PDB file of C-alpha atoms in Angstrom:
ATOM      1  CA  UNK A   1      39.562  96.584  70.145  1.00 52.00           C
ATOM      2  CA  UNK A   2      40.211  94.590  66.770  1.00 57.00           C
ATOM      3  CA  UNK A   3      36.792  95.726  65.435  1.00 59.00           C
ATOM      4  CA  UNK A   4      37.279  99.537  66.272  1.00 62.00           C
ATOM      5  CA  UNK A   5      40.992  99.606  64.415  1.00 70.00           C
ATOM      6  CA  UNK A   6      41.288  96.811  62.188  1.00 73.00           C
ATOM      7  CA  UNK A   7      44.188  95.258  63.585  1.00 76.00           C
ATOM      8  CA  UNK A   8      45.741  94.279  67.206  1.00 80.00           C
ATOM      9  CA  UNK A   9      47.420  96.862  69.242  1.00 81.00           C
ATOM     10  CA  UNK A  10      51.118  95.039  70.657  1.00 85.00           C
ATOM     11  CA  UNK A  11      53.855  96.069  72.035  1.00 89.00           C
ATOM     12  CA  UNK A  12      55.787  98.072  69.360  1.00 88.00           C
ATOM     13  CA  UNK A  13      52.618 100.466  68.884  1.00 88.00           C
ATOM     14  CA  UNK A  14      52.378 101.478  72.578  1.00 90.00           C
ATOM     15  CA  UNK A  15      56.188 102.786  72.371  1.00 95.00           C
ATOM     16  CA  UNK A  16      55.520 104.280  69.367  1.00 93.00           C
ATOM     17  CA  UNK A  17      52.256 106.119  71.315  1.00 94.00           C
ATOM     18  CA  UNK A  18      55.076 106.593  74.567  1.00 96.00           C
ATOM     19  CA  UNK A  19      57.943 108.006  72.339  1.00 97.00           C
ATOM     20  CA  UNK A  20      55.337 110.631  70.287  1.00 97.00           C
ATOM     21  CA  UNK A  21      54.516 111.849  74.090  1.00 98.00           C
ATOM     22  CA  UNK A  22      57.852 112.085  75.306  1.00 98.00           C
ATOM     23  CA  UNK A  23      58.442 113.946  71.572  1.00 98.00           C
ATOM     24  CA  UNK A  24      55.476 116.450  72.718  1.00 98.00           C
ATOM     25  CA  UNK A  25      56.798 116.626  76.382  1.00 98.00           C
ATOM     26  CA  UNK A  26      60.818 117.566  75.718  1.00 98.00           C
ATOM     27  CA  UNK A  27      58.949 120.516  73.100  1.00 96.00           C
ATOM     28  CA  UNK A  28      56.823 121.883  75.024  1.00 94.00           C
ATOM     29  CA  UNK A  29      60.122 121.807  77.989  1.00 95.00           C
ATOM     30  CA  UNK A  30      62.475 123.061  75.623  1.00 95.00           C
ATOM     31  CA  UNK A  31      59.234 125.787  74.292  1.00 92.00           C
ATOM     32  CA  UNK A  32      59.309 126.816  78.449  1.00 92.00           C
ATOM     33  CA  UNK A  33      63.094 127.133  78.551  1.00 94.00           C
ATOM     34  CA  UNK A  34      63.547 129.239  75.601  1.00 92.00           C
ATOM     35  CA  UNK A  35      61.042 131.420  76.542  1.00 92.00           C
ATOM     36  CA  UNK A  36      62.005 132.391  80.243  1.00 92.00           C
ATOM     37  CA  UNK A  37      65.774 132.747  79.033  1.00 94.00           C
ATOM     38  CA  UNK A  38      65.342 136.456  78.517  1.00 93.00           C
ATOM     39  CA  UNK A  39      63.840 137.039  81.750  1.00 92.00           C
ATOM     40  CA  UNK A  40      66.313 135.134  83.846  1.00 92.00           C
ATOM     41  CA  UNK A  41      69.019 136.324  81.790  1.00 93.00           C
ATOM     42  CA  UNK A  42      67.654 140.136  83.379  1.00 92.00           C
ATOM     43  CA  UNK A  43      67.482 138.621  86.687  1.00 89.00           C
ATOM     44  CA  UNK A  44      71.051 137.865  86.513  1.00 89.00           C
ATOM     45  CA  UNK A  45      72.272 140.829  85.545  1.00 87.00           C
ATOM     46  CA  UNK A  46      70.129 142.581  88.036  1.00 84.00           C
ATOM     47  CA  UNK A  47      68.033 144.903  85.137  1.00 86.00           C
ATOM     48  CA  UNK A  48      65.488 147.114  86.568  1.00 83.00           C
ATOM     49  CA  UNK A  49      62.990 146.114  83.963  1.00 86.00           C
ATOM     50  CA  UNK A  50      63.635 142.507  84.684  1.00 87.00           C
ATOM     51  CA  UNK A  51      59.221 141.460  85.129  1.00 89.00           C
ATOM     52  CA  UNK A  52      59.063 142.823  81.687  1.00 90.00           C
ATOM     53  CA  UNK A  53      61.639 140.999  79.856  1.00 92.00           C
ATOM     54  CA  UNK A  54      60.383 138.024  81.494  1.00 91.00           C
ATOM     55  CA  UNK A  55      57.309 138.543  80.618  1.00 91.00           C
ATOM     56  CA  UNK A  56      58.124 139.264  76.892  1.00 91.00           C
ATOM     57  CA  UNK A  57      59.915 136.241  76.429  1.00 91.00           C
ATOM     58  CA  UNK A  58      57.170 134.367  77.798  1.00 90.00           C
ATOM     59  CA  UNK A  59      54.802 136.402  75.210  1.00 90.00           C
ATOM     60  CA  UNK A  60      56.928 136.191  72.679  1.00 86.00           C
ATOM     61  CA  UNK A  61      57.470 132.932  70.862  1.00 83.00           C
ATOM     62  CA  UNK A  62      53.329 132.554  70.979  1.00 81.00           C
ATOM     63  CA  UNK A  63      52.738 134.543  67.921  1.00 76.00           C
ATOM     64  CA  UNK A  64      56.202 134.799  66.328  1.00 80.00           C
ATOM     65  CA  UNK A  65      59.861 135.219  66.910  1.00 85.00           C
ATOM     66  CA  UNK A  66      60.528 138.684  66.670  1.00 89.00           C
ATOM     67  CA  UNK A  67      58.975 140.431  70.199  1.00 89.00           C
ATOM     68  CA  UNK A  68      61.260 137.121  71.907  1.00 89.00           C
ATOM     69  CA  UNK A  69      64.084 138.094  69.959  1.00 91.00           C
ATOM     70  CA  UNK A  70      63.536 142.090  71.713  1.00 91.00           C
ATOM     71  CA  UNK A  71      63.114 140.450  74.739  1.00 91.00           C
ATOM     72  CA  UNK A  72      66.774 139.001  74.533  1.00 91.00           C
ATOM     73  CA  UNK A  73      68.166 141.639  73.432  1.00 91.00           C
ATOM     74  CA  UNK A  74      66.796 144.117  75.762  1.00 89.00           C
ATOM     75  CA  UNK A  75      67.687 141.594  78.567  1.00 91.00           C
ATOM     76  CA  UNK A  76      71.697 142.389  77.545  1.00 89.00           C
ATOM     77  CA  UNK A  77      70.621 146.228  77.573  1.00 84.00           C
ATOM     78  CA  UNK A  78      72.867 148.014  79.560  1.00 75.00           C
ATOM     79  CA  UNK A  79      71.390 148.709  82.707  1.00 68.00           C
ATOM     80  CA  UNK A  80      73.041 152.318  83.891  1.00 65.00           C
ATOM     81  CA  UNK A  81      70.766 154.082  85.037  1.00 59.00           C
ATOM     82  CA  UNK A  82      70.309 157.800  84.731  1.00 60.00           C
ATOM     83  CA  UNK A  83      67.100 159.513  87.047  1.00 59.00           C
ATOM     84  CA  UNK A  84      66.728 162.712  87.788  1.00 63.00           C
ATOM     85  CA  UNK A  85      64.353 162.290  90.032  1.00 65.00           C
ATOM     86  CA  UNK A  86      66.641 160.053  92.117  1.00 65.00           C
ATOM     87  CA  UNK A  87      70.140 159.420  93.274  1.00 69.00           C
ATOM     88  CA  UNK A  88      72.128 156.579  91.602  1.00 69.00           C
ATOM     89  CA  UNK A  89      72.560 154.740  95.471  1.00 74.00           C
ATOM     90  CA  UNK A  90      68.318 155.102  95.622  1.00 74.00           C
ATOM     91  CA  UNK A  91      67.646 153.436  91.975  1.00 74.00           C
ATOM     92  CA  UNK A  92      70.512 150.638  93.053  1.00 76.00           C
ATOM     93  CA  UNK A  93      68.124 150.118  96.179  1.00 78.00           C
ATOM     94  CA  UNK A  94      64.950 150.281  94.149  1.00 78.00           C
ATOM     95  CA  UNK A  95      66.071 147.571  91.338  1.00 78.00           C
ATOM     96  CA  UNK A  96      67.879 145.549  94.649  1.00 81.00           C
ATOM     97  CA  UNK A  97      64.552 145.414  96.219  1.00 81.00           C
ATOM     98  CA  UNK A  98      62.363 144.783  92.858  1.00 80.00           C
ATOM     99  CA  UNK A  99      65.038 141.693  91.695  1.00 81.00           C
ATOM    100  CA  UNK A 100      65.053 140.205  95.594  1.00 81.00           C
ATOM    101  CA  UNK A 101      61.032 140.158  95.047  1.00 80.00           C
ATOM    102  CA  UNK A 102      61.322 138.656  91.822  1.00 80.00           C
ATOM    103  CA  UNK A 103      63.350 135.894  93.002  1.00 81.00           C
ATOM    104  CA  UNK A 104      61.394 135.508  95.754  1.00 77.00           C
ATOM    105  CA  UNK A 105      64.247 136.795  98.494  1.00 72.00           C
ATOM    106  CA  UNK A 106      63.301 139.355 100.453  1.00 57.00           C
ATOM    107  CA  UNK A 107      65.148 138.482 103.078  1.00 59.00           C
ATOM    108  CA  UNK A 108      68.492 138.115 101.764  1.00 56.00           C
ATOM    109  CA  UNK A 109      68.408 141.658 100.254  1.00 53.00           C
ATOM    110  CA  UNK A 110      67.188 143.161 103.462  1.00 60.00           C
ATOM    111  CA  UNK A 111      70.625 143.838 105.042  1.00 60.00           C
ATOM    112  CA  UNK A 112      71.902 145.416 101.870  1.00 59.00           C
ATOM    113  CA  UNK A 113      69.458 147.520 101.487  1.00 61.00           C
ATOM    114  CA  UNK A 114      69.154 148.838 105.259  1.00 63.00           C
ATOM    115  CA  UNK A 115      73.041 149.467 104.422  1.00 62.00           C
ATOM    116  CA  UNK A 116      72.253 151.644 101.427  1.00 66.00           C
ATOM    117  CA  UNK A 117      69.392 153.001 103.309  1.00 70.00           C
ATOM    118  CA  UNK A 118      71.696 154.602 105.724  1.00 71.00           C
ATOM    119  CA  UNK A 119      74.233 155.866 103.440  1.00 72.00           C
ATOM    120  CA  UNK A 120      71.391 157.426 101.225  1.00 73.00           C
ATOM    121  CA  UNK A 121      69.998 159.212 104.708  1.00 76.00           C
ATOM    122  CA  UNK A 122      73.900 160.136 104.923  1.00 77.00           C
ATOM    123  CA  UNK A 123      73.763 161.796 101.486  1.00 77.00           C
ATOM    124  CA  UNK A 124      70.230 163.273 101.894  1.00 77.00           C
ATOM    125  CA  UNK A 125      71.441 165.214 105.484  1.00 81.00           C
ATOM    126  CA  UNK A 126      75.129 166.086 103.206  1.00 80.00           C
ATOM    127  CA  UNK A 127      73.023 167.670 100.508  1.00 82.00           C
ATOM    128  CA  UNK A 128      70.584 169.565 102.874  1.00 81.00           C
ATOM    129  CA  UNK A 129      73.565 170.759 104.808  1.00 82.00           C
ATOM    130  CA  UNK A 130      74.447 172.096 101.950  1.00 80.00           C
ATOM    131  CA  UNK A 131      71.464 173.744 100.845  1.00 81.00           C
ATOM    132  CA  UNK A 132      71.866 175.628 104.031  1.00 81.00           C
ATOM    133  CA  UNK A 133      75.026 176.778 103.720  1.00 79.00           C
ATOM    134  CA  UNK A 134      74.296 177.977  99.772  1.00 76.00           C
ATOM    135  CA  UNK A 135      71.617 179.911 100.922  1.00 78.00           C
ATOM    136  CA  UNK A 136      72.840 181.405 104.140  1.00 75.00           C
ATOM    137  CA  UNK A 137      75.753 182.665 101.652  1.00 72.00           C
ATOM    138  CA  UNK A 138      73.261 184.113  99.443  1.00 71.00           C
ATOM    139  CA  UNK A 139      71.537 185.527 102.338  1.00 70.00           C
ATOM    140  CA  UNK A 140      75.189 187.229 103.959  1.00 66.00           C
ATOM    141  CA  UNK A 141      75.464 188.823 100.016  1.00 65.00           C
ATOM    142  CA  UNK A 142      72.052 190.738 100.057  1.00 58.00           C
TER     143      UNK A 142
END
């Protein structure tokens, strides 16, 4: 080994070789940390565009800082949510189911949701009912 280097490798150089890969490990830890923060900072507060964030975040401190910094600040958005093409009680059950697969619990969103489910089959029936009655008025004024 003295031939290839020049001098004897002791003691002192193998921690220095140990510390630099520590060094490399806690950045590229502390690199995986800051870049799923957006993404579980969605999950948390249950946004409906929570896979994106994450994956954003992730995406985002490869080339530079500033589609990370979105990510964050899009995972604080405000996340009321305005459809017209469904009832506030179906897009709670929609993000509900979309967050429990993200997390990887199905199961422990399951009984919410089949509670929503039936007050949203509630609403659905209420709104037809109403339909009915709207028209058969219209119907008694011809």
């Amino acid at each position: 080994m003295e031939a290839l280097l020049g001098f004897d490798l002791d003691l002192w150089d193998y921690l220095t070789f140990l510390t630099l890969m520590l060094c490399v490990v806690a950045l590229i830890a502390t690199w995986l940390f800051l870049a799923g923060l957006p993404g579980r900072i969605a999950l948390a507060r249950k946004h409906p565009e929570a896979e994106a964030v994450k994956y954003l975040g992730y995406a985002g401190l490869l080339p530079t800082v500033y589609p990370w910094m979105q990510a964050l600040i899009w995972a604080f958005k405000p996340t009321d949510i305005v459809d017209i093409r469904r009832f506030p009680r179906e897009e709670a059950i929609e993000t509900d189911k979309e967050i429990a697969r993200l997390r990887g619990t199905p199961d422990s969103a399951r009984e919410a949701v089949k509670e929503s489910t039936q007050e949203s089959v509630a609403d659905a029936q209420a709104i037809h009912l109403a339909k009915a009655v709207v028209q058969g008025s219209e119907e008694g004024k011809s």
